[in-house]
Coordinates of C-alpha atoms and ligand atoms in Angstrom, one line a residue:
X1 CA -85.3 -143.3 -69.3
X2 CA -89.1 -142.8 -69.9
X3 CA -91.2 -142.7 -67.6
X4 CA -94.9 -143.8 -67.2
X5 CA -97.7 -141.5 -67.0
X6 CA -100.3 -140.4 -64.7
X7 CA -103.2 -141.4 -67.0
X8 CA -101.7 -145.2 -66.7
X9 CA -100.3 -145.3 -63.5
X10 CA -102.1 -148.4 -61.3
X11 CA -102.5 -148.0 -57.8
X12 CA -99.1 -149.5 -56.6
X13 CA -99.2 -152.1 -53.7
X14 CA -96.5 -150.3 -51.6
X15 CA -99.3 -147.9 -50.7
X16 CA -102.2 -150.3 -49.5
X17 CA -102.7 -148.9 -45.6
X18 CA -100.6 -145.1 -46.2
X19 CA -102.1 -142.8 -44.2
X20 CA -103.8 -140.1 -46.1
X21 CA -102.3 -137.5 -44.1
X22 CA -99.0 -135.2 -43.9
X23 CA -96.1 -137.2 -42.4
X24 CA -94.5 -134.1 -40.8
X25 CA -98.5 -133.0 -39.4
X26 CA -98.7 -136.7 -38.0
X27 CA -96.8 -136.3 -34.6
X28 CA -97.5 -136.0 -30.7
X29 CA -95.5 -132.9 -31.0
X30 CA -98.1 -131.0 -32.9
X31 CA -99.0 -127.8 -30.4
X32 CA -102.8 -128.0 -29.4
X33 CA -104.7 -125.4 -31.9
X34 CA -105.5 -122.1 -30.0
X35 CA -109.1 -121.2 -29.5
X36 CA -111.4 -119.9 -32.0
X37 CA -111.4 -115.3 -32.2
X38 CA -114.8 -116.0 -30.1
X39 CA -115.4 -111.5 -30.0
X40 CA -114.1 -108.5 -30.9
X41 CA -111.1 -107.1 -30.8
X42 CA -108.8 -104.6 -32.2
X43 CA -104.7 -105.4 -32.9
X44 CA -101.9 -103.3 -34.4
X45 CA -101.2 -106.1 -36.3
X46 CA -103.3 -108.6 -38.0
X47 CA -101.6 -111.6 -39.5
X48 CA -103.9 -114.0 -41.9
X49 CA -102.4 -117.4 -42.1
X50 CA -100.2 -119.1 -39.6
X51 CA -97.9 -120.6 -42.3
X52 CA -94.0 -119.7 -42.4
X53 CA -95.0 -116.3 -44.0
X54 CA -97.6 -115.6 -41.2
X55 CA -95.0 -117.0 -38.7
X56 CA -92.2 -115.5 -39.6
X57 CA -94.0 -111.8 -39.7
X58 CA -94.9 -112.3 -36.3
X59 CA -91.6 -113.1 -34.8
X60 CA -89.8 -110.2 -36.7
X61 CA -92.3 -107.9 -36.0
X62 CA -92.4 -108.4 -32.3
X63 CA -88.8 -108.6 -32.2
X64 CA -88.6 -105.4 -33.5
X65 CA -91.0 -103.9 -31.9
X66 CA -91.8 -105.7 -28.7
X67 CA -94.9 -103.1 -27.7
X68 CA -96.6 -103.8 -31.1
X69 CA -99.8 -105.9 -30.4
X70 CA -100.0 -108.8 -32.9
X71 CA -103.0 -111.7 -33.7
X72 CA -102.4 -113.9 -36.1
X73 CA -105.6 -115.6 -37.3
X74 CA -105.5 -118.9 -39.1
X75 CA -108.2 -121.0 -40.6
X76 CA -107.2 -124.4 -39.9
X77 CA -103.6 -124.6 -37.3
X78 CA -100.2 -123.7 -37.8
X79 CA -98.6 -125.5 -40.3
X80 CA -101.8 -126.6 -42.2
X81 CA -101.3 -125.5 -45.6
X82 CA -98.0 -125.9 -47.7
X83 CA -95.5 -125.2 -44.8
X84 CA -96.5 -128.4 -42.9
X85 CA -97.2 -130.5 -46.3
X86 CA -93.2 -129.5 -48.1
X87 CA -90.4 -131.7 -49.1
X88 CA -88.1 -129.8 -46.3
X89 CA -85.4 -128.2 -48.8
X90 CA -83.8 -125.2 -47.5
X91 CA -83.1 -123.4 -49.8
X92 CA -81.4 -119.8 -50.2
X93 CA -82.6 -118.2 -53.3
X94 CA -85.2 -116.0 -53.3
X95 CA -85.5 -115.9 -57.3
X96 CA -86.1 -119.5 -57.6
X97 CA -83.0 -120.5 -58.5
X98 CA -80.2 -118.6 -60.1
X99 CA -81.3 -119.1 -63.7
X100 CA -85.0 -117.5 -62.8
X101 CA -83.1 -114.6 -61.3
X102 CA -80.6 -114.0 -64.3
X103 CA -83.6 -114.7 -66.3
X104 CA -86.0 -111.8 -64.6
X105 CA -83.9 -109.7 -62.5
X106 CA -79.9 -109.7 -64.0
X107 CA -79.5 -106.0 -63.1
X108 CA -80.4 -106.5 -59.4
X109 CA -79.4 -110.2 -59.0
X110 CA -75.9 -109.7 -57.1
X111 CA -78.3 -107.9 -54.0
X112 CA -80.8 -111.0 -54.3
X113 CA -77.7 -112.9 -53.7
X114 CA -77.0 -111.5 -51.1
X115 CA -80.0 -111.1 -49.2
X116 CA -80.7 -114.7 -50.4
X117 CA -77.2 -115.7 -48.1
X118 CA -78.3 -113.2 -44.8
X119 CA -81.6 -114.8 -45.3
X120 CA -80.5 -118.6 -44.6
X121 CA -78.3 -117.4 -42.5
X122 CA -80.7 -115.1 -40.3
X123 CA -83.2 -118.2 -40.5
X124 CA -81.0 -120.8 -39.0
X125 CA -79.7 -118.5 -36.3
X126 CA -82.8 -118.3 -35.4
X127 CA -83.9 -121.9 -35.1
X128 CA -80.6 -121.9 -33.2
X129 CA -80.7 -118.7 -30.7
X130 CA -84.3 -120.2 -29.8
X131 CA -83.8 -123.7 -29.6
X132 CA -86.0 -124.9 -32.3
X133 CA -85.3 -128.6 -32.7
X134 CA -86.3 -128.3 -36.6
X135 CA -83.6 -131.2 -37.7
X136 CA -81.9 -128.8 -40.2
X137 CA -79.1 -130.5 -41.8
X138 CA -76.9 -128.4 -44.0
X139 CA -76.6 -131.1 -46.3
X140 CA -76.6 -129.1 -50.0
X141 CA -78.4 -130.3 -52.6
X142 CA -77.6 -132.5 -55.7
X143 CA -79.1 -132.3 -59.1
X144 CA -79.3 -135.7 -60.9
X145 CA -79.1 -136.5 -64.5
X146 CA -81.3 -139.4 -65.7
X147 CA -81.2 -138.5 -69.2
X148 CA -78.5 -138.0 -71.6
X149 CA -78.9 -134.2 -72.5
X150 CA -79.3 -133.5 -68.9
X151 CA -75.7 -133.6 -68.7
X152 CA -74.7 -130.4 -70.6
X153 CA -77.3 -128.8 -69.3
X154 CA -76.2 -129.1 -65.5
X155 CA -72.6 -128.3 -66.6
X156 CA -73.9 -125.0 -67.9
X157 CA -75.5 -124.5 -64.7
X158 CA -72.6 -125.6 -62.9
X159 CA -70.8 -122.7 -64.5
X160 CA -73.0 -120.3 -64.0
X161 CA -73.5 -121.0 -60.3
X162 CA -70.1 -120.8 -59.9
X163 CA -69.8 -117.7 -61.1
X164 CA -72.1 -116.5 -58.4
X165 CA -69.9 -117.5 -55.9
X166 CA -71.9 -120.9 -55.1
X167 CA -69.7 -123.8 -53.9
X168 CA -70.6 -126.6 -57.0
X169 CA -69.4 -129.8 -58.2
X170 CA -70.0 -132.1 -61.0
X171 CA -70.1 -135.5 -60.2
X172 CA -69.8 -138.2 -63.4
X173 CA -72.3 -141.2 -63.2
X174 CA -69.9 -143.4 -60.8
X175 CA -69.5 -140.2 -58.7
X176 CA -73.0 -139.9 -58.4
X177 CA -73.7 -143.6 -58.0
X178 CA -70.9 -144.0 -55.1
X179 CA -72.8 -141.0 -53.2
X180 CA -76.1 -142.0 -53.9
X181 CA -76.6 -145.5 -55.6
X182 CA -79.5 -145.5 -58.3
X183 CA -79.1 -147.0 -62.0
X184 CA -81.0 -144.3 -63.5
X185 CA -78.2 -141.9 -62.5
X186 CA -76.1 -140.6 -65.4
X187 CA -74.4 -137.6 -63.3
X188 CA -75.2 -134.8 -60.9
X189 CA -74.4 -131.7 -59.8
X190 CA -73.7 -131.0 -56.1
X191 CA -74.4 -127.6 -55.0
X192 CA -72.6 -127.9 -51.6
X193 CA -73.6 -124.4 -49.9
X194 CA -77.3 -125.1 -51.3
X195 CA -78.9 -125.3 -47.8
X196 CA -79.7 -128.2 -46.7
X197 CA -82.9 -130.5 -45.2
X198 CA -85.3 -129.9 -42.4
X199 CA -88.5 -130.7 -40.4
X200 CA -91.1 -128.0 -41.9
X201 CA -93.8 -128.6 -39.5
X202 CA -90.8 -128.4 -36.6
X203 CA -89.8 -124.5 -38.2
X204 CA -93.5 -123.8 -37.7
X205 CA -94.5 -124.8 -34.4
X206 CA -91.2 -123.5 -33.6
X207 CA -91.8 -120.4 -34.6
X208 CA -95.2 -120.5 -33.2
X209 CA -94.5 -121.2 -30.0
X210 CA -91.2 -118.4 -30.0
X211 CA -94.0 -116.3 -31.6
X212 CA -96.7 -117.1 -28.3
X213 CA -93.6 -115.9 -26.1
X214 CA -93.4 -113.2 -27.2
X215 CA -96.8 -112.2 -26.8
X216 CA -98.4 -112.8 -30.1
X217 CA -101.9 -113.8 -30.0
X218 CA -103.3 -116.9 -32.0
X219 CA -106.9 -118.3 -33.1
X220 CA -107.2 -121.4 -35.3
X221 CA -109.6 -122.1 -36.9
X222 CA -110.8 -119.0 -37.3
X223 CA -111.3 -118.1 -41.3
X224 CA -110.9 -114.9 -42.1
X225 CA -114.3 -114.1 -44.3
X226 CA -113.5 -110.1 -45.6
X227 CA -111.5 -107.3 -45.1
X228 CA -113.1 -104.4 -44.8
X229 CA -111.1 -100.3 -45.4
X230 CA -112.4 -98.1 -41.9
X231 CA -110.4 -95.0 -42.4
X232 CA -107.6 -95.6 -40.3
X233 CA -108.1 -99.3 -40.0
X234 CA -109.1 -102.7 -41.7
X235 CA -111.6 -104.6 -40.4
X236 CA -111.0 -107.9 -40.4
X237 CA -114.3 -110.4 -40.5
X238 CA -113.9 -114.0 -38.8
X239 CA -117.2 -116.0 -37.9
X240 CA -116.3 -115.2 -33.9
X241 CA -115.9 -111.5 -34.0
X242 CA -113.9 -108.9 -36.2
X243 CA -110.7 -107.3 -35.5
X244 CA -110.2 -103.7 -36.0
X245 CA -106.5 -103.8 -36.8
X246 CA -104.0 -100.7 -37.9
X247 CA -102.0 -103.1 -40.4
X248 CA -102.8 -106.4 -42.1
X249 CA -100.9 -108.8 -43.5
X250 CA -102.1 -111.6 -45.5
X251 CA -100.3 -114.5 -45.9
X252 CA -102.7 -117.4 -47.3
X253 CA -100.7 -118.7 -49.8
X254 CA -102.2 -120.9 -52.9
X255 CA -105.3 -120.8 -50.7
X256 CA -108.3 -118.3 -52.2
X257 CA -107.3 -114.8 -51.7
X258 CA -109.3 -112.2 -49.9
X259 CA -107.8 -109.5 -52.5
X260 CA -109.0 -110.0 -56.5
X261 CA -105.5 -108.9 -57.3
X262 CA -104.0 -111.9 -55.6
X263 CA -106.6 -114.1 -57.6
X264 CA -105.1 -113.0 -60.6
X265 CA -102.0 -113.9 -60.3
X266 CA -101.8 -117.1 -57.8
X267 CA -103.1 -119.9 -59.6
X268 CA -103.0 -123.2 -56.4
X269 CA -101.4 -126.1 -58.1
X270 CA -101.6 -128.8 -56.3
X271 CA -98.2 -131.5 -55.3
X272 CA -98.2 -134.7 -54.1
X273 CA -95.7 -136.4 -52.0
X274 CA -95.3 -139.9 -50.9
X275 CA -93.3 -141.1 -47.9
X276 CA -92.1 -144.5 -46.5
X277 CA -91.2 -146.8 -44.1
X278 CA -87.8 -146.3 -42.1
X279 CA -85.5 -148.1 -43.9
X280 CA -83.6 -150.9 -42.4
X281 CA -79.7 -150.6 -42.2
X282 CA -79.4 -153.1 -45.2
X283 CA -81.9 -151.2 -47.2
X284 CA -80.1 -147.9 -46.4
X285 CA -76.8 -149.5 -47.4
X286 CA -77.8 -150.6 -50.3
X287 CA -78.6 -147.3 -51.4
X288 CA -75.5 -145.7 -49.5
X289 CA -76.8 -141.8 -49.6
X290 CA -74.3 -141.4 -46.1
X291 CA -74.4 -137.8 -47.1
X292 CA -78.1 -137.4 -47.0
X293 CA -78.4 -134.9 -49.5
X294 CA -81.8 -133.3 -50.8
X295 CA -82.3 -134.7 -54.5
X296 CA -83.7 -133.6 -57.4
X297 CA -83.6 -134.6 -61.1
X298 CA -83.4 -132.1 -63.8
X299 CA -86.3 -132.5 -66.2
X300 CA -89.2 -129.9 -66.4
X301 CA -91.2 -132.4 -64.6
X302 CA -88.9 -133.3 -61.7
X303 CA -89.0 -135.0 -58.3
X304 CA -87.6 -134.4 -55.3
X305 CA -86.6 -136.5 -52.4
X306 CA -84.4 -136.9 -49.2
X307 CA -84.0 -138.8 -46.2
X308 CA -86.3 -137.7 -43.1
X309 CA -84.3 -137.8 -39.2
X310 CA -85.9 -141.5 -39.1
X311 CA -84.4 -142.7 -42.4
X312 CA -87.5 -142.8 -44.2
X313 CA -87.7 -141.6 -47.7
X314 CA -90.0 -138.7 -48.8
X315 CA -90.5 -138.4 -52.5
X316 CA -92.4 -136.2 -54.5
X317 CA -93.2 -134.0 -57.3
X318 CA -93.5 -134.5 -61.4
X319 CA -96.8 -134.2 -62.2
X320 CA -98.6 -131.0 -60.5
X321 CA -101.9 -130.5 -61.1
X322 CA -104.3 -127.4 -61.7
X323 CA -108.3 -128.1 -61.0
X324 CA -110.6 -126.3 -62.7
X325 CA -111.7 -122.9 -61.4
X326 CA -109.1 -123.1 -58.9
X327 CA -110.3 -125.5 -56.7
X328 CA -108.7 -126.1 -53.4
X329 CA -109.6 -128.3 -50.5
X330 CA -109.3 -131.6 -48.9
X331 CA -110.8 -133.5 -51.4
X332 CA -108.0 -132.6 -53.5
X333 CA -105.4 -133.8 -50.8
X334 CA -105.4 -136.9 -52.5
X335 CA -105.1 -138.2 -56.1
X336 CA -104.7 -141.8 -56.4
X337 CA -103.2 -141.7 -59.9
X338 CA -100.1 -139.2 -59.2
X339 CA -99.7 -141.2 -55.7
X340 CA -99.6 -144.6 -57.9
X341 CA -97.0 -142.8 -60.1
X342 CA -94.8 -141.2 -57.8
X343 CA -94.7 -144.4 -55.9
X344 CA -93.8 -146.5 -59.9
X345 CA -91.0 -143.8 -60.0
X346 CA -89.7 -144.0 -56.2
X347 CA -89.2 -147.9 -57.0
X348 CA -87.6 -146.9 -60.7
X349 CA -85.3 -145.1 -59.0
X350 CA -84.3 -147.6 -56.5
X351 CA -85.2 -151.0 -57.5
X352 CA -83.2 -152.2 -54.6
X353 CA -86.3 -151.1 -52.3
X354 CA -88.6 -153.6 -53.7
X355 CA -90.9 -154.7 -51.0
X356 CA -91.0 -151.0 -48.9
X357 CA -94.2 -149.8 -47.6
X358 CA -95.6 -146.4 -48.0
X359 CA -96.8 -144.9 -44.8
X360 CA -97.9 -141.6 -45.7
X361 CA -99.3 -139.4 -49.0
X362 CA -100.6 -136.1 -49.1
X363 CA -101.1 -133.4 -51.4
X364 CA -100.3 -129.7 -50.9
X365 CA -101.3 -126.5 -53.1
X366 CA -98.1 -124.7 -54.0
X367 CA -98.7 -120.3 -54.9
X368 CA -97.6 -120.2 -58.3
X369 CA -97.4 -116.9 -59.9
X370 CA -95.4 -116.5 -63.7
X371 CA -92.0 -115.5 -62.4
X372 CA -91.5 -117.8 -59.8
X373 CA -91.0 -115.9 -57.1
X374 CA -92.6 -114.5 -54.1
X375 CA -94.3 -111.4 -55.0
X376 CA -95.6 -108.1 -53.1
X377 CA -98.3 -106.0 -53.0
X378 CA -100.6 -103.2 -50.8
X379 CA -104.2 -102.3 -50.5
X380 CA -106.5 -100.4 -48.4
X381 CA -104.0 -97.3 -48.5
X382 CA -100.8 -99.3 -47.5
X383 CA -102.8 -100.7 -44.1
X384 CA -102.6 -104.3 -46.0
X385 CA -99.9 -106.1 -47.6
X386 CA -99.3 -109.3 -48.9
X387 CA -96.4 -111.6 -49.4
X388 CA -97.1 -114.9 -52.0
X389 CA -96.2 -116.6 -55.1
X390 CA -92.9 -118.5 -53.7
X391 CA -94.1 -121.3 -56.3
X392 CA -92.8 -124.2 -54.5
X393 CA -89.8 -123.0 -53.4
X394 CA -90.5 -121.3 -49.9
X395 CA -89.2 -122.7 -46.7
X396 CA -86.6 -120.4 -46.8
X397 CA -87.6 -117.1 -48.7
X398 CA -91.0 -117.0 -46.4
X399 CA -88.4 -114.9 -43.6
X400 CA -87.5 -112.7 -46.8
X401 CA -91.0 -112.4 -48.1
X402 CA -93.0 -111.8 -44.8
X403 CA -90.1 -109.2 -43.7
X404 CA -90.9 -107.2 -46.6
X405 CA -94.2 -107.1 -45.9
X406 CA -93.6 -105.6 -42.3
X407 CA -91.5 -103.1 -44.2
X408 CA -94.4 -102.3 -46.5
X409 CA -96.7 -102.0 -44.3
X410 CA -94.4 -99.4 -42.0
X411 CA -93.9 -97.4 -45.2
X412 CA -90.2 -97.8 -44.4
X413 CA -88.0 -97.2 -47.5
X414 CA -85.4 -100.3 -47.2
X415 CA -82.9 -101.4 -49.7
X416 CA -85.3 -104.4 -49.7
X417 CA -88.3 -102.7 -50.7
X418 CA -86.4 -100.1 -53.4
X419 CA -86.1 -103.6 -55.3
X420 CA -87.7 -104.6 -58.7
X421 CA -88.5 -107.8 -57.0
X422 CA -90.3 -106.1 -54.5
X423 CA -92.1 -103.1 -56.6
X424 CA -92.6 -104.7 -60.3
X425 CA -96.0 -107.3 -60.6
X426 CA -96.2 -110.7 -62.3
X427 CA -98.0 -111.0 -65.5
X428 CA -101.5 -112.4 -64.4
X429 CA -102.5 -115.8 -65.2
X430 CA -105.5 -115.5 -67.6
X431 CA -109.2 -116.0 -65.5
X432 CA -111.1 -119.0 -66.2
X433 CA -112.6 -120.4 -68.7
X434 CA -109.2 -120.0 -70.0
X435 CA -107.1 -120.5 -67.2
X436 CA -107.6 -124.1 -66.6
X437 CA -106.8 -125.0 -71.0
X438 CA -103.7 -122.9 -70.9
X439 CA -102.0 -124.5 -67.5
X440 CA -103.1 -127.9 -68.7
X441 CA -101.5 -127.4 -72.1
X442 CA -98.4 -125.8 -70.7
X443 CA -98.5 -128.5 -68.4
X444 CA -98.4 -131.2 -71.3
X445 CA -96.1 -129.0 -73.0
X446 CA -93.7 -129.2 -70.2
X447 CA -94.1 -132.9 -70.4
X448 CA -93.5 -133.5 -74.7
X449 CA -90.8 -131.5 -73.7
X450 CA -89.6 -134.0 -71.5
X451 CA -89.6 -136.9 -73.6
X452 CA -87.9 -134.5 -76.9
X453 CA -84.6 -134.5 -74.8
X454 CA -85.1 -131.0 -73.5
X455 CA -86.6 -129.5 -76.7
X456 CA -89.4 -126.6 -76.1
X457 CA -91.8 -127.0 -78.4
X458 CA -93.6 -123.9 -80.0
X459 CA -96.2 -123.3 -77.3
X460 CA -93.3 -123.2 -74.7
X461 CA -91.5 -121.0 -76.9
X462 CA -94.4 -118.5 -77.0
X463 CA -94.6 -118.6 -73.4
X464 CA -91.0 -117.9 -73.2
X465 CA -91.3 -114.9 -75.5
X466 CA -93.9 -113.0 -73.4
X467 CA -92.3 -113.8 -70.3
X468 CA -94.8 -116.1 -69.0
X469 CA -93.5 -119.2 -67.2
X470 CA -95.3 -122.3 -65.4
X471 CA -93.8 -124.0 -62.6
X472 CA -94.4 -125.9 -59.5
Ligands
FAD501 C1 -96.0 -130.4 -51.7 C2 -95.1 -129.2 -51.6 C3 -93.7 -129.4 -51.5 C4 -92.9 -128.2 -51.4 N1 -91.6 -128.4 -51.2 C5 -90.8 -127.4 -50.9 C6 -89.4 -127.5 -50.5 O1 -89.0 -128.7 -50.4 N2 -88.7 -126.4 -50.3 C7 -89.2 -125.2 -50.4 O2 -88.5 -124.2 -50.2 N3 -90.5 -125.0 -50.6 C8 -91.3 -126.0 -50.8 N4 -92.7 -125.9 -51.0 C9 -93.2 -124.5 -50.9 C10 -93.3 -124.0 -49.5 O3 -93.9 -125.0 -48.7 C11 -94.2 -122.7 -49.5 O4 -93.6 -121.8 -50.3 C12 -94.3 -122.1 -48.1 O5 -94.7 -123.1 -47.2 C13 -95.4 -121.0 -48.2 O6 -95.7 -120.6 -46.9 P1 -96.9 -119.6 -46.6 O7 -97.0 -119.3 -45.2 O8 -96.8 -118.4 -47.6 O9 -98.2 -120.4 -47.1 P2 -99.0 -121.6 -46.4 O10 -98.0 -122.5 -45.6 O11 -99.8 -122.3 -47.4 O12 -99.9 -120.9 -45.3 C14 -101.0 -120.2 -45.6 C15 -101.9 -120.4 -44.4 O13 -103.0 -119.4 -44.5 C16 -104.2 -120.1 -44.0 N5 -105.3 -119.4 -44.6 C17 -105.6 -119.3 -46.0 N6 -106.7 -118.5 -46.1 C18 -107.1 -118.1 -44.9 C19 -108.2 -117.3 -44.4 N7 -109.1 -116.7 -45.3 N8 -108.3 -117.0 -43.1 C20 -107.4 -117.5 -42.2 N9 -106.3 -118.3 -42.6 C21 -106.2 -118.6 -44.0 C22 -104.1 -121.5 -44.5 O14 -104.9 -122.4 -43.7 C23 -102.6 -121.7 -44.3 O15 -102.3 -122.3 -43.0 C24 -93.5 -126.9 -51.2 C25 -94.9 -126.8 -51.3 C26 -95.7 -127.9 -51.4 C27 -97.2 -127.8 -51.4

């Protein structure tokens, strides 16, 4: 089916009155921020950024080491950037999908397996063994066809997911339509051991408050300004007071790095996501979707969408968007254009919702780096690491990527950190002027693409050839 476009998108009437905020962020449940770092102090750990990567270093590294003396210092509150703003999908891999991995990292891909597996597992035993209420529901995930050449193309993955050991089915269009019931549906695949769906802002303060137990130290909004090499510390700089830490670990995510080489190869693209009303029992039945599986349809501009614990639908995606120089903030949390065409799309794909209100749209700035993939690197002699570039696909590889980090920052010489997923670099994004031209045309590119039934045109192509990718 084609679809319409941002540029002509009109502001749909099932989002007069949304609140302009996060659905998961807009809850009684949200823990009161900590208070400001108000003077100095010192720490064997510093963590910058209480998202899941911040999160998930401090509870690994105190339950490690319970003596080890953590702060984690956030700008805003737990949760605030892309790990309270996500569609939810847990997700195993850790390569972005098994055709990213075969793509970059064949020879080591059977480990990233692996570890991908311990990883889901390791993160819901934990939400369990602590009695985080984060609504995970192992659901698996289906990929929909809603174009013709789709079809092969998710057979071929079918096939090669399969022969990674992943529990997959193909489902023909009345297959698909008896599980989930929309007319643009020409197939799927369902990739049954593919995680499942949760409340991301429930993982976070979840993890915060196991994190608090154990005696980690938090300040919101407290930005962290520089870092600063002291021999056999980093000084970190905060408008209260600096701490004078042994190790740091920064975990900011799309947001602007404190390190120049993160610059370089983050560029923040910015998502937006659209939820609605709970649906009534005769909207849900028309519909059916009793297995409440994450969705996703298969073009290079895709959306994704699920059911949330209430029965409300979150949709999202297609059109990501880079601003100029990099920008990032709240007056990018909104754009009224994408909102207008995600909610054109959400009614596309199930015309029997007519009439549904919109409650909620936000925006959130995804770390995308050229391979996909969360990606590692130290400064400042080893006392600092970092752990981003998940590119939209981190609610589960954040416990992988933050404990690597610990690992790099103990010097410790893991099977984790002796991989080529762990040691080798992305290829930077060019700086801007030319950064903004050359994700905008791949952007486009990705879109043409699109319409020719799957067929990369030549810029795509040359992309492809130097092993550059763009994704959201
Ligand atoms: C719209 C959207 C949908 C997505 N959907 C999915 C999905 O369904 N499944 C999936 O697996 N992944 C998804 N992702 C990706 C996933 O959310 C991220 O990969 C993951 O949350 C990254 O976590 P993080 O902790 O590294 O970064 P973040 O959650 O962004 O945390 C970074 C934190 O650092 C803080 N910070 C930044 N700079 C400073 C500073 N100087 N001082 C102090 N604090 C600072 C920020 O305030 C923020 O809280 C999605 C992302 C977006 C935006």
């Amino acid at each position: 089916m084609s679809r319409a476009n941002a540029a002509d998108a009109p502001v749909h009437p099932a989002l007069a009155g949304a609140a302009p905020r996060p659905f998961w962020l807009d809850s009684p449940d949200a823990p009161a921020p900590a208070p400001p770092l108000a003077a100095a102090t010192t720490a064997d750990l510093a963590i910058v950024g209480a998202g899941f990567t911040g999160l998930w270093a401090a509870v690994q590294a105190k339950e490690a080491d319970p003596a080890r003396d953590i702060v984690v210092l956030e700008a805003e509150a737990a949760a605030f950037g892309a790990s309270g703003r996500n569609g939810g999908f847990v997700e195993a891999s850790l390569t972005h999908g098994i055709l990213n991995g075969i793509a970059r990292f064949q020879d080591e891909l059977e480990t990233l397996e692996r570890m991908a597996a311990e990883n889901l597992k390791g993160l819901v035993a934990t939400l369990e063994r602590h009695g985080i209420d984060a609504r995970y529901e192992p659901t698996g995930a289906i990929a929909v066809a809603t174009e013709p050449h789709q079809l092969p193309e998710l057979e071929e993955a079918m096939a090669i997911e399969r022969s990674h050991g992943a529990d997959v089915e193909m489902l023909d269009a009345a297959a698909m339509r008896a599980l989930v019931d929309s007319p643009t549906y020409l197939g799927g695949m369902w990739h049954r051991s593919g995680g499942g769906i949760a409340d991301p802002a429930r993982i976070a303060w979840g993890l915060r408050r196991v994190a608090l137990e154990l005696g980690v130290r938090f300040h919101d909004h407290t930005p962290v300004q520089a870092l600063r090499d002291e021999g056999d510390r980093v000084v970190v700089e905060c408008p209260g007071g600096r701490v004078r830490a042994r190790r740091v670990l920064l975990a900011t995510g799309g947001y602007p790095a404190l390190l120049r080489p993160i610059n370089r190869i983050i560029a923040p693209v910015y998502d937006y996501v659209i939820v609605t009303e709970p649906l009534s029992t005769e909207q849900l039945a028309a519909i059916r979707w009793h297995g409440r599986q994450g969705l996703a349809d298969s073009g290079y501009r895709f959306h994704y969408y699920r059911l949330t614990a209430d029965n409300r639908i979150l949709f999202g995606g297609y059109e990501a968007m880079y601003y100029f120089g990099g920008g990032v903030g709240a007056h990018h949390d909104q754009n009224a254009q994408i909102l207008g065409l995600l909610a054109t799309h959400l009614f596309e794909t199930f015309p029997q919702l007519e009439g549904l209100k919109i409650t909620h749209t936000w925006g959130g700035v995804i770390d995308t780096c050229s391979r996909f993939c969360v990606t590692f690197g130290t400064t400042h002699g080893a006392k600092t690491a970092y752990a981003v570039g998940y590119t939209g696909l981190g609610v589960g590889a954040t416990r992988f990527g933050a404990r690597v980090a610990l690992d790099l920052l103990d010097g410790a010489d893991t099977e984790r950190t002796r991989l080529r997923l762990v040691r080798a670099r992305p290829l930077p994004f060019p700086p801007e002027p030319l950064r903004w031209p050359v994700i905008t045309l791949t952007r486009r590119a990705l879109g043409r693409a699109d319409e020719r039934g799957g067929r990369r045109g030549p810029w795509l192509r040359l992309l492809d050839g130097m092993g550059l990718g763009f994704d959201s």
